[in-house]
Amino acid sequence: MDKKVRLGVIGTGHMGQYHVNVAKMLSDAELIGIFDASMERATQIAEKHKTKAFASEADLFKEVDAVIIAAPTFLHHKIAKDALAEKIHVLVEKPISQTVEEAKELVDLANANKLILQVGHVERFNGAVLELGKIAEHPLMIESRRIAPFNTRISDVGVVLDMMIHDIDIVLNLVKSDVVDVKAVGSSIVSKHEDVASVVLRFANGCVASLNASRASQAKIRTLNISQKDSYLFLDFTNQEIEIHRQASSTTQLGKGEIRYKQESIVEKIFVHKDNPLKQEHEHFVSCIQGNAEPMVKGESDIRTLEVAYRILQQIGEKK
């Protein structure tokens, strides 16, 4: 496909507005228009970005090749199913749907219609995460911290599906082994859902991952640490930076009676190409539609991510 991909955005809330803004930047795609349950909001956003506000999803479907769904989670399945049925490619924000069964139905429908169904795990397109896949070969232990202040815009899901799901996705992609045990605790602090959660995943290959998330903090921290046999990796999502720590055994005697210097570790800083991860995600989606790339976040892998997330939520629910 040489022509520009005709894009539409459904949902123009906090995240949806970011999608609209990025869609306008793409060189291989054209933003045809947007739809929102609030026509007033849609009209305001459309005027701001010089695009069209559609009166219904069905009207938008008639004019586009692909849609980006940034509506509330409980609407993901219906909107994505309707779009796929109309032979329209879909990029849907995480989580893909409210249940694993719904997710499987969407994946099957996309495959049957030979359409791209991509899930919006934007952290996969973080420059540091892209580099991490090249150096994290055999993780033995993984620790993640994703901590932030409470945001009132997220009210339909808890911290596991809102924030921790990014780390579940990244960890499963890195370890490439079956999860054989899940231990999880969590508490509701500021909403009706869990706002803090601490999880330990054990994999068939022996790797252990400790995931911690909170949306009831006064600080914003997003880090990932990986222990391997010969190295320790530290990733900062916010700064898109990676450090590699390696043991060293160098001892220097400066002279009789003088200080002995011992070097215990070497720290390497990896060069990371820093770009807008959301823009990278959009460009990848368009490239997949044009047949120039394979989806990095396939629906099948997100089913696995969702299955682990719901195992975590089940344990947290049992322990409330």
PDB file of C-alpha atoms in Angstrom:
ATOM      1  CA  MET A   1       0.000   0.000   0.000  1.00  0.00           C
ATOM      2  CA  ASP A   2       1.666   3.198  -1.228  1.00  0.00           C
ATOM      3  CA  LYS A   3      -1.153   5.625  -0.485  1.00  0.00           C
ATOM      4  CA  LYS A   4      -1.556   7.236   2.914  1.00  0.00           C
ATOM      5  CA  VAL A   5      -3.498   5.257   5.498  1.00  0.00           C
ATOM      6  CA  ARG A   6      -6.759   7.003   6.410  1.00  0.00           C
ATOM      7  CA  LEU A   7      -6.963   7.144  10.234  1.00  0.00           C
ATOM      8  CA  GLY A   8      -9.760   7.851  12.678  1.00  0.00           C
ATOM      9  CA  VAL A   9      -9.614   8.274  16.466  1.00  0.00           C
ATOM     10  CA  ILE A  10     -12.451   7.097  18.716  1.00  0.00           C
ATOM     11  CA  GLY A  11     -12.460   8.665  22.172  1.00  0.00           C
ATOM     12  CA  THR A  12     -10.970  12.115  22.767  1.00  0.00           C
ATOM     13  CA  GLY A  13     -10.452  12.104  26.508  1.00  0.00           C
ATOM     14  CA  HIS A  14      -7.030  12.561  28.120  1.00  0.00           C
ATOM     15  CA  MET A  15      -5.278   9.770  26.177  1.00  0.00           C
ATOM     16  CA  GLY A  16      -7.400  10.235  23.064  1.00  0.00           C
ATOM     17  CA  GLN A  17      -6.227  13.820  22.669  1.00  0.00           C
ATOM     18  CA  TYR A  18      -2.619  12.611  22.663  1.00  0.00           C
ATOM     19  CA  HIS A  19      -3.532  10.143  19.906  1.00  0.00           C
ATOM     20  CA  VAL A  20      -5.194  12.880  17.837  1.00  0.00           C
ATOM     21  CA  ASN A  21      -2.167  15.142  18.216  1.00  0.00           C
ATOM     22  CA  VAL A  22       0.270  12.395  17.166  1.00  0.00           C
ATOM     23  CA  ALA A  23      -1.912  11.182  14.274  1.00  0.00           C
ATOM     24  CA  LYS A  24      -1.636  14.665  12.739  1.00  0.00           C
ATOM     25  CA  MET A  25       2.183  14.321  12.640  1.00  0.00           C
ATOM     26  CA  LEU A  26       2.382  11.107  10.620  1.00  0.00           C
ATOM     27  CA  SER A  27       3.859  11.273   7.130  1.00  0.00           C
ATOM     28  CA  ASP A  28       2.326   7.989   5.885  1.00  0.00           C
ATOM     29  CA  ALA A  29      -1.155   8.529   7.305  1.00  0.00           C
ATOM     30  CA  GLU A  30      -3.920  11.104   7.201  1.00  0.00           C
ATOM     31  CA  LEU A  31      -6.219  11.895  10.126  1.00  0.00           C
ATOM     32  CA  ILE A  32      -9.700  11.789   8.572  1.00  0.00           C
ATOM     33  CA  GLY A  33     -11.628  12.569  11.730  1.00  0.00           C
ATOM     34  CA  ILE A  34     -12.669  11.712  15.260  1.00  0.00           C
ATOM     35  CA  PHE A  35     -15.658  10.450  17.203  1.00  0.00           C
ATOM     36  CA  ASP A  36     -16.501  10.957  20.862  1.00  0.00           C
ATOM     37  CA  ALA A  37     -19.619  10.196  22.893  1.00  0.00           C
ATOM     38  CA  SER A  38     -19.697  13.936  23.619  1.00  0.00           C
ATOM     39  CA  MET A  39     -20.293  15.719  20.321  1.00  0.00           C
ATOM     40  CA  GLU A  40     -19.399  18.998  22.013  1.00  0.00           C
ATOM     41  CA  ARG A  41     -15.967  17.668  23.025  1.00  0.00           C
ATOM     42  CA  ALA A  42     -15.437  16.075  19.601  1.00  0.00           C
ATOM     43  CA  THR A  43     -16.251  19.360  17.861  1.00  0.00           C
ATOM     44  CA  GLN A  44     -13.822  21.310  20.068  1.00  0.00           C
ATOM     45  CA  ILE A  45     -10.985  18.832  19.469  1.00  0.00           C
ATOM     46  CA  ALA A  46     -11.747  18.670  15.731  1.00  0.00           C
ATOM     47  CA  GLU A  47     -11.607  22.459  15.412  1.00  0.00           C
ATOM     48  CA  LYS A  48      -8.340  22.584  17.325  1.00  0.00           C
ATOM     49  CA  HIS A  49      -6.700  19.993  15.062  1.00  0.00           C
ATOM     50  CA  LYS A  50      -8.441  21.048  11.822  1.00  0.00           C
ATOM     51  CA  THR A  51     -10.161  17.707  11.307  1.00  0.00           C
ATOM     52  CA  LYS A  52     -13.760  16.440  11.218  1.00  0.00           C
ATOM     53  CA  ALA A  53     -15.996  15.396  14.113  1.00  0.00           C
ATOM     54  CA  PHE A  54     -18.218  12.483  13.075  1.00  0.00           C
ATOM     55  CA  ALA A  55     -21.716  12.007  14.478  1.00  0.00           C
ATOM     56  CA  SER A  56     -21.313   8.237  14.907  1.00  0.00           C
ATOM     57  CA  GLU A  57     -18.721   5.483  14.848  1.00  0.00           C
ATOM     58  CA  ALA A  58     -20.492   3.974  11.818  1.00  0.00           C
ATOM     59  CA  ASP A  59     -20.073   7.227   9.871  1.00  0.00           C
ATOM     60  CA  LEU A  60     -16.378   7.323  10.719  1.00  0.00           C
ATOM     61  CA  PHE A  61     -15.909   3.676   9.683  1.00  0.00           C
ATOM     62  CA  LYS A  62     -17.122   4.511   6.162  1.00  0.00           C
ATOM     63  CA  GLU A  63     -14.267   6.976   5.632  1.00  0.00           C
ATOM     64  CA  VAL A  64     -11.197   5.271   7.173  1.00  0.00           C
ATOM     65  CA  ASP A  65      -8.813   2.331   6.738  1.00  0.00           C
ATOM     66  CA  ALA A  66      -7.929   2.146  10.442  1.00  0.00           C
ATOM     67  CA  VAL A  67      -9.053   3.415  13.833  1.00  0.00           C
ATOM     68  CA  ILE A  68      -7.336   4.141  17.125  1.00  0.00           C
ATOM     69  CA  ILE A  69      -9.600   3.316  20.064  1.00  0.00           C
ATOM     70  CA  ALA A  70      -8.993   5.388  23.199  1.00  0.00           C
ATOM     71  CA  ALA A  71     -12.441   5.005  24.742  1.00  0.00           C
ATOM     72  CA  PRO A  72     -13.044   3.673  28.291  1.00  0.00           C
ATOM     73  CA  THR A  73     -12.028   0.024  28.751  1.00  0.00           C
ATOM     74  CA  PHE A  74     -15.580  -1.335  28.966  1.00  0.00           C
ATOM     75  CA  LEU A  75     -16.203  -0.089  25.396  1.00  0.00           C
ATOM     76  CA  HIS A  76     -13.028  -1.543  23.820  1.00  0.00           C
ATOM     77  CA  HIS A  77     -14.536  -4.885  22.837  1.00  0.00           C
ATOM     78  CA  LYS A  78     -17.701  -3.525  21.192  1.00  0.00           C
ATOM     79  CA  ILE A  79     -15.967  -0.757  19.233  1.00  0.00           C
ATOM     80  CA  ALA A  80     -13.061  -2.974  18.125  1.00  0.00           C
ATOM     81  CA  LYS A  81     -15.450  -5.784  17.107  1.00  0.00           C
ATOM     82  CA  ASP A  82     -17.584  -3.388  15.064  1.00  0.00           C
ATOM     83  CA  ALA A  83     -14.485  -1.939  13.359  1.00  0.00           C
ATOM     84  CA  LEU A  84     -12.983  -5.349  12.534  1.00  0.00           C
ATOM     85  CA  ALA A  85     -16.341  -6.500  11.157  1.00  0.00           C
ATOM     86  CA  GLU A  86     -16.173  -3.521   8.781  1.00  0.00           C
ATOM     87  CA  LYS A  87     -12.688  -4.665   7.609  1.00  0.00           C
ATOM     88  CA  ILE A  88     -10.960  -1.810   9.451  1.00  0.00           C
ATOM     89  CA  HIS A  89      -7.549  -2.167  11.121  1.00  0.00           C
ATOM     90  CA  VAL A  90      -7.500  -1.463  14.874  1.00  0.00           C
ATOM     91  CA  LEU A  91      -5.067  -0.009  17.394  1.00  0.00           C
ATOM     92  CA  VAL A  92      -6.803  -0.302  20.763  1.00  0.00           C
ATOM     93  CA  GLU A  93      -5.500   1.122  24.018  1.00  0.00           C
ATOM     94  CA  LYS A  94      -4.593  -1.338  26.756  1.00  0.00           C
ATOM     95  CA  PRO A  95      -6.163  -3.394  28.140  1.00  0.00           C
ATOM     96  CA  ILE A  96      -7.528  -4.872  24.923  1.00  0.00           C
ATOM     97  CA  SER A  97     -10.840  -5.758  26.621  1.00  0.00           C
ATOM     98  CA  GLN A  98     -12.467  -6.478  29.966  1.00  0.00           C
ATOM     99  CA  THR A  99     -12.198 -10.271  29.707  1.00  0.00           C
ATOM    100  CA  VAL A 100      -9.839 -12.830  28.197  1.00  0.00           C
ATOM    101  CA  GLU A 101     -12.748 -14.336  26.240  1.00  0.00           C
ATOM    102  CA  GLU A 102     -13.484 -10.954  24.619  1.00  0.00           C
ATOM    103  CA  ALA A 103      -9.799 -10.535  23.768  1.00  0.00           C
ATOM    104  CA  LYS A 104      -9.694 -13.966  22.091  1.00  0.00           C
ATOM    105  CA  GLU A 105     -12.804 -13.108  20.062  1.00  0.00           C
ATOM    106  CA  LEU A 106     -11.153  -9.916  18.750  1.00  0.00           C
ATOM    107  CA  VAL A 107      -7.919 -11.718  17.864  1.00  0.00           C
ATOM    108  CA  ASP A 108      -9.831 -14.446  16.011  1.00  0.00           C
ATOM    109  CA  LEU A 109     -11.900 -11.853  14.120  1.00  0.00           C
ATOM    110  CA  ALA A 110      -8.791  -9.890  13.100  1.00  0.00           C
ATOM    111  CA  ASN A 111      -7.058 -13.056  11.905  1.00  0.00           C
ATOM    112  CA  ALA A 112     -10.123 -14.212   9.970  1.00  0.00           C
ATOM    113  CA  ASN A 113     -10.352 -10.851   8.195  1.00  0.00           C
ATOM    114  CA  LYS A 114      -6.554 -10.556   7.734  1.00  0.00           C
ATOM    115  CA  LEU A 115      -6.487  -7.272   9.636  1.00  0.00           C
ATOM    116  CA  ILE A 116      -3.951  -5.636  11.953  1.00  0.00           C
ATOM    117  CA  LEU A 117      -5.061  -5.664  15.590  1.00  0.00           C
ATOM    118  CA  GLN A 118      -2.455  -3.889  17.700  1.00  0.00           C
ATOM    119  CA  VAL A 119      -2.685  -3.240  21.439  1.00  0.00           C
ATOM    120  CA  GLY A 120      -1.468   0.097  22.791  1.00  0.00           C
ATOM    121  CA  HIS A 121       1.367  -0.951  25.067  1.00  0.00           C
ATOM    122  CA  VAL A 122       3.219   2.301  24.439  1.00  0.00           C
ATOM    123  CA  GLU A 123       6.117   1.379  26.760  1.00  0.00           C
ATOM    124  CA  ARG A 124       7.208  -1.242  24.201  1.00  0.00           C
ATOM    125  CA  PHE A 125       8.153   1.723  21.982  1.00  0.00           C
ATOM    126  CA  ASN A 126      10.160   3.489  24.687  1.00  0.00           C
ATOM    127  CA  GLY A 127      13.706   3.795  23.295  1.00  0.00           C
ATOM    128  CA  ALA A 128      15.209   2.184  26.385  1.00  0.00           C
ATOM    129  CA  VAL A 129      12.841  -0.811  26.203  1.00  0.00           C
ATOM    130  CA  LEU A 130      13.694  -1.332  22.531  1.00  0.00           C
ATOM    131  CA  GLU A 131      17.395  -1.476  23.494  1.00  0.00           C
ATOM    132  CA  LEU A 132      16.701  -3.638  26.533  1.00  0.00           C
ATOM    133  CA  GLY A 133      15.516  -6.508  24.338  1.00  0.00           C
ATOM    134  CA  LYS A 134      18.997  -6.688  22.817  1.00  0.00           C
ATOM    135  CA  ILE A 135      20.897  -7.012  26.123  1.00  0.00           C
ATOM    136  CA  ALA A 136      18.512  -8.807  28.501  1.00  0.00           C
ATOM    137  CA  GLU A 137      19.311 -12.338  27.362  1.00  0.00           C
ATOM    138  CA  HIS A 138      18.779 -14.544  30.419  1.00  0.00           C
ATOM    139  CA  PRO A 139      17.021 -12.651  33.261  1.00  0.00           C
ATOM    140  CA  LEU A 140      17.279 -14.351  36.645  1.00  0.00           C
ATOM    141  CA  MET A 141      15.406 -11.739  38.667  1.00  0.00           C
ATOM    142  CA  ILE A 142      13.373  -8.715  37.564  1.00  0.00           C
ATOM    143  CA  GLU A 143      12.121  -5.869  39.753  1.00  0.00           C
ATOM    144  CA  SER A 144       9.774  -3.157  38.518  1.00  0.00           C
ATOM    145  CA  ARG A 145       8.454  -0.026  40.227  1.00  0.00           C
ATOM    146  CA  ARG A 146       5.691   2.036  38.626  1.00  0.00           C
ATOM    147  CA  ILE A 147       4.549   4.684  41.083  1.00  0.00           C
ATOM    148  CA  ALA A 148       2.535   7.838  40.475  1.00  0.00           C
ATOM    149  CA  PRO A 149       0.038  10.218  42.100  1.00  0.00           C
ATOM    150  CA  PHE A 150      -3.661   9.415  41.689  1.00  0.00           C
ATOM    151  CA  ASN A 151      -5.257  10.610  38.457  1.00  0.00           C
ATOM    152  CA  THR A 152      -9.028  11.101  38.615  1.00  0.00           C
ATOM    153  CA  ARG A 153      -9.418  10.435  34.874  1.00  0.00           C
ATOM    154  CA  ILE A 154      -8.933   6.685  35.428  1.00  0.00           C
ATOM    155  CA  SER A 155     -11.995   5.374  37.250  1.00  0.00           C
ATOM    156  CA  ASP A 156     -13.020   2.160  35.474  1.00  0.00           C
ATOM    157  CA  VAL A 157      -9.973  -0.005  36.307  1.00  0.00           C
ATOM    158  CA  GLY A 158      -7.464  -0.388  39.138  1.00  0.00           C
ATOM    159  CA  VAL A 159      -3.698  -0.009  39.179  1.00  0.00           C
ATOM    160  CA  VAL A 160      -3.071  -3.493  37.722  1.00  0.00           C
ATOM    161  CA  LEU A 161      -4.903  -2.846  34.430  1.00  0.00           C
ATOM    162  CA  ASP A 162      -4.073   0.868  34.431  1.00  0.00           C
ATOM    163  CA  MET A 163      -0.316   0.805  35.156  1.00  0.00           C
ATOM    164  CA  MET A 164       1.140  -2.594  36.065  1.00  0.00           C
ATOM    165  CA  ILE A 165      -0.067  -4.151  32.804  1.00  0.00           C
ATOM    166  CA  HIS A 166       2.795  -2.334  31.029  1.00  0.00           C
ATOM    167  CA  ASP A 167       5.340  -4.164  33.188  1.00  0.00           C
ATOM    168  CA  ILE A 168       3.532  -7.502  32.880  1.00  0.00           C
ATOM    169  CA  ASP A 169       3.718  -7.132  29.094  1.00  0.00           C
ATOM    170  CA  ILE A 170       7.403  -6.162  29.111  1.00  0.00           C
ATOM    171  CA  VAL A 171       8.422  -8.908  31.553  1.00  0.00           C
ATOM    172  CA  LEU A 172       6.563 -11.666  29.660  1.00  0.00           C
ATOM    173  CA  ASN A 173       8.182 -10.491  26.435  1.00  0.00           C
ATOM    174  CA  LEU A 174      11.658 -10.548  28.024  1.00  0.00           C
ATOM    175  CA  VAL A 175      11.456 -13.847  29.920  1.00  0.00           C
ATOM    176  CA  LYS A 176       9.722 -15.917  27.204  1.00  0.00           C
ATOM    177  CA  SER A 177       8.750 -18.662  29.637  1.00  0.00           C
ATOM    178  CA  ASP A 178       5.476 -19.824  31.191  1.00  0.00           C
ATOM    179  CA  VAL A 179       4.294 -18.279  34.465  1.00  0.00           C
ATOM    180  CA  VAL A 180       3.998 -21.162  36.933  1.00  0.00           C
ATOM    181  CA  ASP A 181       3.109 -19.242  40.103  1.00  0.00           C
ATOM    182  CA  VAL A 182       1.524 -15.909  41.002  1.00  0.00           C
ATOM    183  CA  LYS A 183       1.520 -14.263  44.440  1.00  0.00           C
ATOM    184  CA  ALA A 184      -0.227 -10.913  44.740  1.00  0.00           C
ATOM    185  CA  VAL A 185      -1.529  -8.471  47.346  1.00  0.00           C
ATOM    186  CA  GLY A 186      -3.187  -5.103  46.872  1.00  0.00           C
ATOM    187  CA  SER A 187      -5.305  -2.459  48.549  1.00  0.00           C
ATOM    188  CA  SER A 188      -7.844   0.192  47.686  1.00  0.00           C
ATOM    189  CA  ILE A 189      -6.678   3.607  48.928  1.00  0.00           C
ATOM    190  CA  VAL A 190      -8.305   6.373  46.908  1.00  0.00           C
ATOM    191  CA  SER A 191     -10.755   4.567  44.602  1.00  0.00           C
ATOM    192  CA  LYS A 192     -13.105   1.579  44.578  1.00  0.00           C
ATOM    193  CA  HIS A 193     -10.438  -0.492  42.784  1.00  0.00           C
ATOM    194  CA  GLU A 194      -6.971  -1.575  43.950  1.00  0.00           C
ATOM    195  CA  ASP A 195      -4.632   1.459  43.994  1.00  0.00           C
ATOM    196  CA  VAL A 196      -1.493  -0.305  45.221  1.00  0.00           C
ATOM    197  CA  ALA A 197      -0.341  -3.795  44.242  1.00  0.00           C
ATOM    198  CA  SER A 198       2.694  -5.967  44.853  1.00  0.00           C
ATOM    199  CA  VAL A 199       3.168  -9.110  42.772  1.00  0.00           C
ATOM    200  CA  VAL A 200       5.691 -11.933  42.503  1.00  0.00           C
ATOM    201  CA  LEU A 201       5.715 -14.039  39.319  1.00  0.00           C
ATOM    202  CA  ARG A 202       7.688 -17.282  39.085  1.00  0.00           C
ATOM    203  CA  PHE A 203       8.520 -18.653  35.636  1.00  0.00           C
ATOM    204  CA  ALA A 204       9.142 -22.203  34.458  1.00  0.00           C
ATOM    205  CA  ASN A 205      12.767 -21.359  33.609  1.00  0.00           C
ATOM    206  CA  GLY A 206      13.458 -20.226  37.210  1.00  0.00           C
ATOM    207  CA  CYS A 207      13.246 -16.470  36.685  1.00  0.00           C
ATOM    208  CA  VAL A 208      11.446 -14.503  39.408  1.00  0.00           C
ATOM    209  CA  ALA A 209       9.821 -11.102  38.799  1.00  0.00           C
ATOM    210  CA  SER A 210       8.693  -8.685  41.491  1.00  0.00           C
ATOM    211  CA  LEU A 211       6.259  -6.048  40.197  1.00  0.00           C
ATOM    212  CA  ASN A 212       5.154  -3.099  42.323  1.00  0.00           C
ATOM    213  CA  ALA A 213       2.666  -0.424  41.303  1.00  0.00           C
ATOM    214  CA  SER A 214       0.950   2.438  43.071  1.00  0.00           C
ATOM    215  CA  ARG A 215      -1.251   5.295  41.973  1.00  0.00           C
ATOM    216  CA  ALA A 216      -1.501   6.686  45.493  1.00  0.00           C
ATOM    217  CA  SER A 217       1.995   8.166  45.759  1.00  0.00           C
ATOM    218  CA  GLN A 218       3.347  11.711  45.875  1.00  0.00           C
ATOM    219  CA  ALA A 219       6.243  10.783  43.593  1.00  0.00           C
ATOM    220  CA  LYS A 220       6.489   9.488  40.021  1.00  0.00           C
ATOM    221  CA  ILE A 221       8.914   6.591  39.548  1.00  0.00           C
ATOM    222  CA  ARG A 222       9.089   4.165  36.611  1.00  0.00           C
ATOM    223  CA  THR A 223      12.058   1.811  36.768  1.00  0.00           C
ATOM    224  CA  LEU A 224      12.985  -1.756  35.865  1.00  0.00           C
ATOM    225  CA  ASN A 225      15.954  -3.718  37.248  1.00  0.00           C
ATOM    226  CA  ILE A 226      17.185  -7.005  35.793  1.00  0.00           C
ATOM    227  CA  SER A 227      19.729  -9.324  37.393  1.00  0.00           C
ATOM    228  CA  GLN A 228      21.577 -11.661  35.029  1.00  0.00           C
ATOM    229  CA  LYS A 229      24.476 -14.031  35.631  1.00  0.00           C
ATOM    230  CA  ASP A 230      27.119 -11.563  34.462  1.00  0.00           C
ATOM    231  CA  SER A 231      25.350  -8.205  34.645  1.00  0.00           C
ATOM    232  CA  TYR A 232      22.772  -6.008  36.363  1.00  0.00           C
ATOM    233  CA  LEU A 233      20.593  -3.785  34.167  1.00  0.00           C
ATOM    234  CA  PHE A 234      18.860  -0.622  35.354  1.00  0.00           C
ATOM    235  CA  LEU A 235      16.239   1.035  33.141  1.00  0.00           C
ATOM    236  CA  ASP A 236      14.588   4.407  33.779  1.00  0.00           C
ATOM    237  CA  PHE A 237      11.435   4.714  31.653  1.00  0.00           C
ATOM    238  CA  THR A 238      11.045   8.441  32.256  1.00  0.00           C
ATOM    239  CA  ASN A 239      14.529   9.410  31.087  1.00  0.00           C
ATOM    240  CA  GLN A 240      14.736   6.524  28.568  1.00  0.00           C
ATOM    241  CA  GLU A 241      18.123   5.514  30.010  1.00  0.00           C
ATOM    242  CA  ILE A 242      19.837   2.149  30.606  1.00  0.00           C
ATOM    243  CA  GLU A 243      22.822   1.343  32.804  1.00  0.00           C
ATOM    244  CA  ILE A 244      24.707  -1.972  32.751  1.00  0.00           C
ATOM    245  CA  HIS A 245      26.590  -2.855  35.924  1.00  0.00           C
ATOM    246  CA  ARG A 246      29.294  -5.535  35.728  1.00  0.00           C
ATOM    247  CA  GLN A 247      31.568  -6.950  38.400  1.00  0.00           C
ATOM    248  CA  ALA A 248      35.241  -6.063  38.173  1.00  0.00           C
ATOM    249  CA  SER A 249      38.233  -7.360  40.117  1.00  0.00           C
ATOM    250  CA  SER A 250      40.896  -4.685  39.855  1.00  0.00           C
ATOM    251  CA  THR A 251      43.048  -3.799  42.853  1.00  0.00           C
ATOM    252  CA  THR A 252      45.654  -1.035  42.791  1.00  0.00           C
ATOM    253  CA  GLN A 253      48.315  -0.393  45.474  1.00  0.00           C
ATOM    254  CA  LEU A 254      49.355   3.262  45.177  1.00  0.00           C
ATOM    255  CA  GLY A 255      52.478   2.788  47.286  1.00  0.00           C
ATOM    256  CA  LYS A 256      53.745   1.623  50.669  1.00  0.00           C
ATOM    257  CA  GLY A 257      51.451   2.895  53.357  1.00  0.00           C
ATOM    258  CA  GLU A 258      49.195   4.575  50.813  1.00  0.00           C
ATOM    259  CA  ILE A 259      45.560   3.942  50.004  1.00  0.00           C
ATOM    260  CA  ARG A 260      44.672   0.726  48.229  1.00  0.00           C
ATOM    261  CA  TYR A 261      42.079   1.242  45.519  1.00  0.00           C
ATOM    262  CA  LYS A 262      39.702  -1.561  44.591  1.00  0.00           C
ATOM    263  CA  GLN A 263      37.363  -1.326  41.629  1.00  0.00           C
ATOM    264  CA  GLU A 264      34.294  -3.445  42.349  1.00  0.00           C
ATOM    265  CA  SER A 265      32.091  -2.717  39.348  1.00  0.00           C
ATOM    266  CA  ILE A 266      31.992  -1.119  35.934  1.00  0.00           C
ATOM    267  CA  VAL A 267      28.964   0.915  34.880  1.00  0.00           C
ATOM    268  CA  GLU A 268      28.153   1.297  31.181  1.00  0.00           C
ATOM    269  CA  LYS A 269      25.564   3.771  29.931  1.00  0.00           C
ATOM    270  CA  ILE A 270      23.812   2.587  26.766  1.00  0.00           C
ATOM    271  CA  PHE A 271      23.128   5.084  24.010  1.00  0.00           C
ATOM    272  CA  VAL A 272      19.373   5.222  23.505  1.00  0.00           C
ATOM    273  CA  HIS A 273      17.673   6.881  20.557  1.00  0.00           C
ATOM    274  CA  LYS A 274      15.006   8.986  22.269  1.00  0.00           C
ATOM    275  CA  ASP A 275      11.782   9.671  20.435  1.00  0.00           C
ATOM    276  CA  ASN A 276       8.096  10.084  21.257  1.00  0.00           C
ATOM    277  CA  PRO A 277       6.987   6.499  22.087  1.00  0.00           C
ATOM    278  CA  LEU A 278       3.370   7.208  21.114  1.00  0.00           C
ATOM    279  CA  LYS A 279       4.498   8.523  17.725  1.00  0.00           C
ATOM    280  CA  GLN A 280       6.675   5.425  17.307  1.00  0.00           C
ATOM    281  CA  GLU A 281       3.649   3.277  18.115  1.00  0.00           C
ATOM    282  CA  HIS A 282       1.508   5.052  15.494  1.00  0.00           C
ATOM    283  CA  GLU A 283       4.241   4.794  12.859  1.00  0.00           C
ATOM    284  CA  HIS A 284       4.621   1.068  13.566  1.00  0.00           C
ATOM    285  CA  PHE A 285       0.843   0.557  13.285  1.00  0.00           C
ATOM    286  CA  VAL A 286       0.752   2.328   9.911  1.00  0.00           C
ATOM    287  CA  SER A 287       3.808   0.401   8.707  1.00  0.00           C
ATOM    288  CA  CYS A 288       2.095  -2.904   9.623  1.00  0.00           C
ATOM    289  CA  ILE A 289      -1.025  -1.895   7.692  1.00  0.00           C
ATOM    290  CA  GLN A 290       1.155  -1.064   4.664  1.00  0.00           C
ATOM    291  CA  GLY A 291       2.771  -4.498   4.889  1.00  0.00           C
ATOM    292  CA  ASN A 292       6.210  -3.143   5.795  1.00  0.00           C
ATOM    293  CA  ALA A 293       6.389  -4.574   9.329  1.00  0.00           C
ATOM    294  CA  GLU A 294       4.995  -7.277  11.608  1.00  0.00           C
ATOM    295  CA  PRO A 295       3.041  -6.144  14.713  1.00  0.00           C
ATOM    296  CA  MET A 296       5.365  -5.828  17.707  1.00  0.00           C
ATOM    297  CA  VAL A 297       2.466  -6.191  20.146  1.00  0.00           C
ATOM    298  CA  LYS A 298       0.292  -8.932  18.685  1.00  0.00           C
ATOM    299  CA  GLY A 299      -3.159  -9.700  20.000  1.00  0.00           C
ATOM    300  CA  GLU A 300      -2.068 -13.217  20.961  1.00  0.00           C
ATOM    301  CA  SER A 301       0.647 -11.876  23.268  1.00  0.00           C
ATOM    302  CA  ASP A 302      -1.803  -9.468  24.858  1.00  0.00           C
ATOM    303  CA  ILE A 303      -4.151 -12.355  25.653  1.00  0.00           C
ATOM    304  CA  ARG A 304      -1.301 -13.863  27.677  1.00  0.00           C
ATOM    305  CA  THR A 305      -0.679 -10.512  29.382  1.00  0.00           C
ATOM    306  CA  LEU A 306      -4.370 -10.182  30.201  1.00  0.00           C
ATOM    307  CA  GLU A 307      -4.517 -13.747  31.560  1.00  0.00           C
ATOM    308  CA  VAL A 308      -1.672 -12.997  34.001  1.00  0.00           C
ATOM    309  CA  ALA A 309      -3.266  -9.650  34.958  1.00  0.00           C
ATOM    310  CA  TYR A 310      -6.540 -11.382  35.831  1.00  0.00           C
ATOM    311  CA  ARG A 311      -4.729 -14.064  37.844  1.00  0.00           C
ATOM    312  CA  ILE A 312      -3.234 -11.187  39.827  1.00  0.00           C
ATOM    313  CA  LEU A 313      -6.605  -9.490  40.263  1.00  0.00           C
ATOM    314  CA  GLN A 314      -8.179 -12.756  41.380  1.00  0.00           C
ATOM    315  CA  GLN A 315      -5.571 -13.131  44.122  1.00  0.00           C
ATOM    316  CA  ILE A 316      -5.955  -9.526  45.220  1.00  0.00           C
ATOM    317  CA  GLY A 317      -9.751  -9.977  45.314  1.00  0.00           C
ATOM    318  CA  GLU A 318      -9.429 -13.069  47.477  1.00  0.00           C
ATOM    319  CA  LYS A 319      -7.184 -11.239  49.948  1.00  0.00           C
ATOM    320  CA  LYS A 320      -9.142  -7.988  50.353  1.00  0.00           C
TER     321      LYS A 320
END
